[in-house]
mmCIF file of C-alpha atoms in Angstrom:
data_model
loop_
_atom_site.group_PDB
_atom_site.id
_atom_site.type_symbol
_atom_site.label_atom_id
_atom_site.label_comp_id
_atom_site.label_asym_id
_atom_site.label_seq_id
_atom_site.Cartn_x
_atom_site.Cartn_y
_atom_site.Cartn_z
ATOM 1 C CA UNK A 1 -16.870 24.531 5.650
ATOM 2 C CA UNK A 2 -19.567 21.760 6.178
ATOM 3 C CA UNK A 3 -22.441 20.941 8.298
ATOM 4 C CA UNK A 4 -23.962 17.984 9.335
ATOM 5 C CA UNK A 5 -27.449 17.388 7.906
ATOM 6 C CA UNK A 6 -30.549 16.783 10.368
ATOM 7 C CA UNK A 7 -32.097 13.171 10.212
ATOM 8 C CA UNK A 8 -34.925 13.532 7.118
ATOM 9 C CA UNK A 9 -37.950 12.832 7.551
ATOM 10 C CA UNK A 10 -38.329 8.565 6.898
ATOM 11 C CA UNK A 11 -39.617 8.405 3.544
ATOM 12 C CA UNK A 12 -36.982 11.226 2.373
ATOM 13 C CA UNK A 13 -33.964 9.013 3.744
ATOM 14 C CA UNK A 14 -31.938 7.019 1.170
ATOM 15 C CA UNK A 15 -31.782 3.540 3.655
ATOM 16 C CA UNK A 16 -27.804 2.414 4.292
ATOM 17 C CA UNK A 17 -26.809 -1.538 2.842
ATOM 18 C CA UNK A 18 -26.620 -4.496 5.239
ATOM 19 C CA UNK A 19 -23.066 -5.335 4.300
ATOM 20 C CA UNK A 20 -22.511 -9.564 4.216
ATOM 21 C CA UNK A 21 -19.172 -10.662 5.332
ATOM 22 C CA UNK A 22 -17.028 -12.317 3.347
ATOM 23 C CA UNK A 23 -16.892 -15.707 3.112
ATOM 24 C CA UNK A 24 -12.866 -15.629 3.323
ATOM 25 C CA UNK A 25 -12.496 -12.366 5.534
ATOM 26 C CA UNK A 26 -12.435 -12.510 9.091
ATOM 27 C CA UNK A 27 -15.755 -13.665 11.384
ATOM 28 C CA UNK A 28 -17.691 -11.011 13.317
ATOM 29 C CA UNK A 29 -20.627 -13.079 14.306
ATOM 30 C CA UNK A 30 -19.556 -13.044 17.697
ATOM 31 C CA UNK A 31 -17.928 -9.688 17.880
ATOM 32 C CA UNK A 32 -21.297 -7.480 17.709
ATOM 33 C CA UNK A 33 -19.880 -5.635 14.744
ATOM 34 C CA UNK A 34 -22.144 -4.838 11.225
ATOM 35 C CA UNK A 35 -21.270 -3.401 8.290
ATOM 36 C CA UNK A 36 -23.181 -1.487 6.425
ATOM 37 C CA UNK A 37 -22.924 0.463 2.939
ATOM 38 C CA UNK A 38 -23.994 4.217 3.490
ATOM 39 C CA UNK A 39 -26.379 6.250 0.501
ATOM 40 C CA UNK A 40 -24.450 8.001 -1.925
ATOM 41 C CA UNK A 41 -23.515 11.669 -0.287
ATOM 42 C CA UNK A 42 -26.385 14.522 -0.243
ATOM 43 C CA UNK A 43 -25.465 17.605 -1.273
ATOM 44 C CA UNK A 44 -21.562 18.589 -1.198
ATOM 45 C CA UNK A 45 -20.713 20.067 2.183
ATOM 46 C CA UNK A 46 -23.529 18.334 4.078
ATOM 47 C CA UNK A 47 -22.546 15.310 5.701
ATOM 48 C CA UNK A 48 -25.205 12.429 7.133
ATOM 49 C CA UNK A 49 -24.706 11.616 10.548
ATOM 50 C CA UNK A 50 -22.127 8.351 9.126
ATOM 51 C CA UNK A 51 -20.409 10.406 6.931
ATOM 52 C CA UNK A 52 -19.007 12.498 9.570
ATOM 53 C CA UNK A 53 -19.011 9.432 12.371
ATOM 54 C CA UNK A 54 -16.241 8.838 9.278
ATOM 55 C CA UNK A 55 -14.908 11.706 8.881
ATOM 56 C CA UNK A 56 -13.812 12.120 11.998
ATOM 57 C CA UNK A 57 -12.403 8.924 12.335
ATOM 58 C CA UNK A 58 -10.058 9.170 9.062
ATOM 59 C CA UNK A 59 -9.162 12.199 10.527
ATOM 60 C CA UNK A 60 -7.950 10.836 13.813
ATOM 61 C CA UNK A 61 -6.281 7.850 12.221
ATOM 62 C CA UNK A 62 -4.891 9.274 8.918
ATOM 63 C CA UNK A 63 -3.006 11.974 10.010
ATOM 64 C CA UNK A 64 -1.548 12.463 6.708
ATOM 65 C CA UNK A 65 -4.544 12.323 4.797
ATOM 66 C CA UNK A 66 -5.485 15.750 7.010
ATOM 67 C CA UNK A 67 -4.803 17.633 4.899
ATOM 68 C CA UNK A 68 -5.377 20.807 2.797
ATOM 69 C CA UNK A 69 -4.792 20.835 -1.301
ATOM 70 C CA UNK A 70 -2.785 23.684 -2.582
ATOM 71 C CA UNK A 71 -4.299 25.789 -4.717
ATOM 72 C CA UNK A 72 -2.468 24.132 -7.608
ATOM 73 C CA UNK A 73 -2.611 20.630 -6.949
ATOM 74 C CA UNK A 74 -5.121 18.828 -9.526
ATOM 75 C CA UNK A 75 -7.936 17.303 -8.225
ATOM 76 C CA UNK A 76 -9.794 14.139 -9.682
ATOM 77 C CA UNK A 77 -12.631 14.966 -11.738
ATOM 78 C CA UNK A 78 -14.920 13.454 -9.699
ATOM 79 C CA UNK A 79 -14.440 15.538 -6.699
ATOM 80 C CA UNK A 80 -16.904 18.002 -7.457
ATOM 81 C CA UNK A 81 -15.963 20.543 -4.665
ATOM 82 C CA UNK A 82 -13.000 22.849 -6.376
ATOM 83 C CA UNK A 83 -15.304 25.529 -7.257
ATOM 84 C CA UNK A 84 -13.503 28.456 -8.332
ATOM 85 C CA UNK A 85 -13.324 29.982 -4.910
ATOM 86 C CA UNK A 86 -12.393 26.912 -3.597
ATOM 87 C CA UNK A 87 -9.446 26.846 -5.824
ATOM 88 C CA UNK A 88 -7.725 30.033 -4.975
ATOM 89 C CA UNK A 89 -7.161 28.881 -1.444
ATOM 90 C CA UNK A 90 -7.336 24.995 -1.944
ATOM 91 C CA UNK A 91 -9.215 22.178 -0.680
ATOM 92 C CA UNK A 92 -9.686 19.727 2.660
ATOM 93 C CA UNK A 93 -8.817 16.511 0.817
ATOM 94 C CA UNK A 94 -10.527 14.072 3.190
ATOM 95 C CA UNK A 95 -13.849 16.270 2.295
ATOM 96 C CA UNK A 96 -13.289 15.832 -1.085
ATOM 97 C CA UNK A 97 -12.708 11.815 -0.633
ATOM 98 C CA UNK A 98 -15.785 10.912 1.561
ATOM 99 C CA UNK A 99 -18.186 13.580 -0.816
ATOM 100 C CA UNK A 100 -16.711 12.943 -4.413
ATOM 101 C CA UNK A 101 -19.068 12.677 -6.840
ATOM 102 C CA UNK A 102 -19.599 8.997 -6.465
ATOM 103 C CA UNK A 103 -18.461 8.426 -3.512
ATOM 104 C CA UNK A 104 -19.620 5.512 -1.148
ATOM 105 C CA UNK A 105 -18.952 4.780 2.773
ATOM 106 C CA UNK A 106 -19.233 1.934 4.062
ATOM 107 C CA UNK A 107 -19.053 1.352 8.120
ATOM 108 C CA UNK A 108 -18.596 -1.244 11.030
ATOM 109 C CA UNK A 109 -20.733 -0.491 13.910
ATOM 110 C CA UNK A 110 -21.076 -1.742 17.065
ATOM 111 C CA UNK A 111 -24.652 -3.121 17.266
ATOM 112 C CA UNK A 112 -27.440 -0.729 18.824
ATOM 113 C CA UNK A 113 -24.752 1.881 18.872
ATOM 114 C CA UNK A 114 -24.577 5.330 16.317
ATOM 115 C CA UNK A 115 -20.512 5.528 16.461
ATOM 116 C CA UNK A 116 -18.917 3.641 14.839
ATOM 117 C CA UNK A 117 -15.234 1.986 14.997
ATOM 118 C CA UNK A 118 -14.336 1.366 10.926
ATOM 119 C CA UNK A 119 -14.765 3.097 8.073
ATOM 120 C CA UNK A 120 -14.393 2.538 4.392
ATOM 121 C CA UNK A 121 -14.275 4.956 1.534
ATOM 122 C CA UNK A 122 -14.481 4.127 -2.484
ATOM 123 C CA UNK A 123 -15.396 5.484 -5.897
ATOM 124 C CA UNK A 124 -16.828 2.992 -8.261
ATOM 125 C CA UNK A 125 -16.587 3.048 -11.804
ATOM 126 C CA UNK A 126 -18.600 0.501 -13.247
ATOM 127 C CA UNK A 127 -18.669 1.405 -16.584
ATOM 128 C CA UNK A 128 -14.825 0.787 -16.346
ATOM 129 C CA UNK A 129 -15.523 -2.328 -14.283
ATOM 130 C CA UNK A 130 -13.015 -1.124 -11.709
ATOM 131 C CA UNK A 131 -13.005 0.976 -8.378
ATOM 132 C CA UNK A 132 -10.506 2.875 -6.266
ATOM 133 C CA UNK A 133 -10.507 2.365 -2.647
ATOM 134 C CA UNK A 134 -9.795 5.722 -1.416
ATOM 135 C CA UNK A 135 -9.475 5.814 2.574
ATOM 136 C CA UNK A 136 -9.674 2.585 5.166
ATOM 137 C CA UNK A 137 -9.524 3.101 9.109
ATOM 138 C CA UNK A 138 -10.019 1.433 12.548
ATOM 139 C CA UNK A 139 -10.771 3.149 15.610
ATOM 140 C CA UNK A 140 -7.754 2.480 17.613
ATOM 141 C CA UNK A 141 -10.360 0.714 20.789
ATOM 142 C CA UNK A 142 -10.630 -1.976 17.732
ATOM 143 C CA UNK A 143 -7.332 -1.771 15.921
ATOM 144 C CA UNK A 144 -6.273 -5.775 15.441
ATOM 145 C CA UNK A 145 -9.772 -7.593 15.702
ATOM 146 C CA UNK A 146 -9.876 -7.995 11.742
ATOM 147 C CA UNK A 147 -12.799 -4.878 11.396
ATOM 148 C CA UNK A 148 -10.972 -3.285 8.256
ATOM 149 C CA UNK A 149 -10.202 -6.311 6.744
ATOM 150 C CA UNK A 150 -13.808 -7.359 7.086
ATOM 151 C CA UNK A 151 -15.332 -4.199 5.674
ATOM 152 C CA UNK A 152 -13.098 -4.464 2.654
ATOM 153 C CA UNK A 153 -14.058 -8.015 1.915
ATOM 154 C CA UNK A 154 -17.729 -6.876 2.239
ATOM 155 C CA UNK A 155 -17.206 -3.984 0.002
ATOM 156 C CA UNK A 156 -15.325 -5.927 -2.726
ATOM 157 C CA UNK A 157 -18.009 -8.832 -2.698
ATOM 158 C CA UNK A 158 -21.040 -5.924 -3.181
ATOM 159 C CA UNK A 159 -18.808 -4.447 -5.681
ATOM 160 C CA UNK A 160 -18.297 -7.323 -7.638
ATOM 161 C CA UNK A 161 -21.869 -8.757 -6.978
ATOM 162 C CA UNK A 162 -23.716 -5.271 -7.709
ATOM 163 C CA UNK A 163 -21.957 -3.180 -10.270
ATOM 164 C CA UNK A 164 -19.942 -6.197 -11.733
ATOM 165 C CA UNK A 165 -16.218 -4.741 -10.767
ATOM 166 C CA UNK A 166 -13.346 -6.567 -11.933
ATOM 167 C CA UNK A 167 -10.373 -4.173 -10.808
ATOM 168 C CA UNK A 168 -9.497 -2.557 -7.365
ATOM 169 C CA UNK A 169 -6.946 -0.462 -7.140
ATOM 170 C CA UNK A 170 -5.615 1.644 -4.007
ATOM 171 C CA UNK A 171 -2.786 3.960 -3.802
ATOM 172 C CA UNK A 172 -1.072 2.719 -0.224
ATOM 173 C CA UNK A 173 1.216 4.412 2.018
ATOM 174 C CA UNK A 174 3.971 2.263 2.189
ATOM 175 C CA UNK A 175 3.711 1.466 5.678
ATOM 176 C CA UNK A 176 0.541 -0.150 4.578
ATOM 177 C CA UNK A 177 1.434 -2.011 1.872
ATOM 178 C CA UNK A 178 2.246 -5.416 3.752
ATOM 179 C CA UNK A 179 -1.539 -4.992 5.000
ATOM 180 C CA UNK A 180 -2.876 -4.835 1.456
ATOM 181 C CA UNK A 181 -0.445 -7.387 0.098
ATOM 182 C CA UNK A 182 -2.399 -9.884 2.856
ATOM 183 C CA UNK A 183 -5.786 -9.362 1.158
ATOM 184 C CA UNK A 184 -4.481 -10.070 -2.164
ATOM 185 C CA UNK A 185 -3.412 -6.773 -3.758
ATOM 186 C CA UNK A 186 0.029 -6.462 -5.517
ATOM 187 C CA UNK A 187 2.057 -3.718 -6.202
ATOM 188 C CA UNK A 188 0.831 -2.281 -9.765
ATOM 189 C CA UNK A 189 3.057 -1.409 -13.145
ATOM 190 C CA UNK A 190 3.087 2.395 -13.029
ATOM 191 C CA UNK A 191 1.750 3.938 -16.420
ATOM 192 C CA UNK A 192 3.717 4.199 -19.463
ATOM 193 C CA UNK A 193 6.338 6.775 -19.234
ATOM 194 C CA UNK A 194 5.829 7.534 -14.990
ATOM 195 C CA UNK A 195 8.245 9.347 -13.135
ATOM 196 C CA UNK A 196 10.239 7.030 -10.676
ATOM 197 C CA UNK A 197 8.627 8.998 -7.856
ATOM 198 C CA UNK A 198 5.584 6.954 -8.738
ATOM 199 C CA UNK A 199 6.863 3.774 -8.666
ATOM 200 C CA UNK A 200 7.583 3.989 -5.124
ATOM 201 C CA UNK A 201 10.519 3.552 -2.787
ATOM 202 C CA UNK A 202 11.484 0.020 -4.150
ATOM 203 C CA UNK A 203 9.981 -0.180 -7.868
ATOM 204 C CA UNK A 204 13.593 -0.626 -10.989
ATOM 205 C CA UNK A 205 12.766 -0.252 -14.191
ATOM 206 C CA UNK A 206 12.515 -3.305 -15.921
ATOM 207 C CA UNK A 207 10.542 -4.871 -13.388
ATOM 208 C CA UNK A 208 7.159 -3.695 -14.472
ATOM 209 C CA UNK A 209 6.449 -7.490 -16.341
ATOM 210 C CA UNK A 210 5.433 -9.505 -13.514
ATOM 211 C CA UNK A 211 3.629 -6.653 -11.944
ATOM 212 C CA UNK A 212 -0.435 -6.231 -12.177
ATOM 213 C CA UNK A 213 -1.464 -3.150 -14.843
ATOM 214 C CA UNK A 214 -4.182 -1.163 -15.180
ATOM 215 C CA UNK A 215 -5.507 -0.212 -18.256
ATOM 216 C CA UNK A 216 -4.616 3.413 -19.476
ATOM 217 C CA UNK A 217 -8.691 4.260 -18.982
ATOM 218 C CA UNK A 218 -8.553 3.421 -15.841
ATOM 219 C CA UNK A 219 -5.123 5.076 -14.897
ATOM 220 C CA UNK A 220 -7.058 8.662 -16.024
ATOM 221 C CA UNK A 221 -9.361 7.550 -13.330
ATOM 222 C CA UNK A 222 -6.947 7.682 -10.450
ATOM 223 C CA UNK A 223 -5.722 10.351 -8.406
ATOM 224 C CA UNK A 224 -2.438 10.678 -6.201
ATOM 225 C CA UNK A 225 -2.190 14.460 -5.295
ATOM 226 C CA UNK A 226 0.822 13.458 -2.818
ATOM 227 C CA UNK A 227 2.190 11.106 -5.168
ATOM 228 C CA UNK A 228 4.258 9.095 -3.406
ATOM 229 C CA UNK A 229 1.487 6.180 -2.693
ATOM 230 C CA UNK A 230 2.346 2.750 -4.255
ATOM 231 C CA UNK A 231 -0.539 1.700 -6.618
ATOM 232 C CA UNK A 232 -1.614 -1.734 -5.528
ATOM 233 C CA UNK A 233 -4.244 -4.198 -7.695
ATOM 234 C CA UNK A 234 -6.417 -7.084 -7.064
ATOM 235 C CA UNK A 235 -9.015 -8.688 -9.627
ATOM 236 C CA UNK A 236 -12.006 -9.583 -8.242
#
């Protein structure tokens, strides 16, 4: 389904971002951990050496997420790989995620070491001045030392920095959600006239006031296939 692409040759290979901390995330100085922003994807089905480091992590620690698209599930137009073969016997959704048209990975690494033990997955929009963070993992050697909430503060500060994003959305399992809630996301207003199913386990109708919205545009940018995620906001 994919292969892994040899190292190019030095002046072929699109150079990965030193990723900056946050200022109000968590302090690796001392833990020998970077971050760093990876190229956008090669060709689709051809994964850099990072891109499958992170692949293989999301599929260790999102289970769920491991997953194959029936046939008739939609996929976001930016996921460029339903071809029409592709669609008669669906997709591998984390695939699709880490090599959507768009797509950027971002990674923590231990220093002087090619694994690595976090890794972050987004599609920016910046025309829209917004961005969905599509996948987030630890390596479970590092779960708890603050690596995931350290590569999202990075990515949000490049984000807002580089391509001027204003909105961040992310559709969370609910298991998650206390996790996002912590680095300043709230649950979002579904769309206008969403099935309760969308609003997730605990969202009433009538509630939807004192919740964050997105705009309609960007709504037509997001994707739930599962949909049963709760849409969570933060402005940048």
């Amino acid at each position: 389904e994919y292969t892994v692409a040899p190292p190019a040759p030095p002046a072929a290979t699109a150079a990965a971002v030193p990723l900056a901390a946050s200022a109000a995330g968590p302090d690796l100085s001392s833990s020998g951990v970077t971050l760093e922003l990876q190229p956008p994807p090669a060709a689709f089905g051809s994964f850099s050496p990072a891109e499958a480091h992170a692949l293989r992590l999301y599929r260790r620690r999102l289970p769920e997420c491991n997953v194959d698209l029936p046939p008739d599930v939609p996929c976001s137009p930016a996921h460029p790989g339903l071809s029409p073969q592709r669609k008669r016997r669906g997709a591998d959704f984390l695939h699709l995620l880490v090599h959507g048209q768009g797509a950027r990975t971002a990674v923590a690494r231990l220093e002087g070491k090619e694994s690595i033990v976090g890794a972050l997955t987004l599609i920016p929009h910046a025309a829209a001045s917004f961005c969905e963070v599509q996948l987030l993992a630890v390596a479970s050697s590092h779960a708890g030392r603050g690596i995931g909430a350290a590569l999202l503060g990075a990515a949000e500060a490049w984000l807002a920095e580089q391509l001027g994003v204003r909105t961040v959305v992310v559709l969370a399992g609910h298991d998650t959600v206390g996790f996002w809630r912590r680095r300043g996301y709230a649950e979002a207003a579904p769309p206008s006239g969403a099935p309760l199913a969308r609003r997730g386990r605990k969202g009433r109708r009538g509630d939807e006031g004192a919740r964050p919205a997105l705009l309609p545009e960007q709504w037509s940018l997001v994707r739930d296939p599962f949909g049963s995620s709760q849409p969570m906001v933060k402005q940048l």
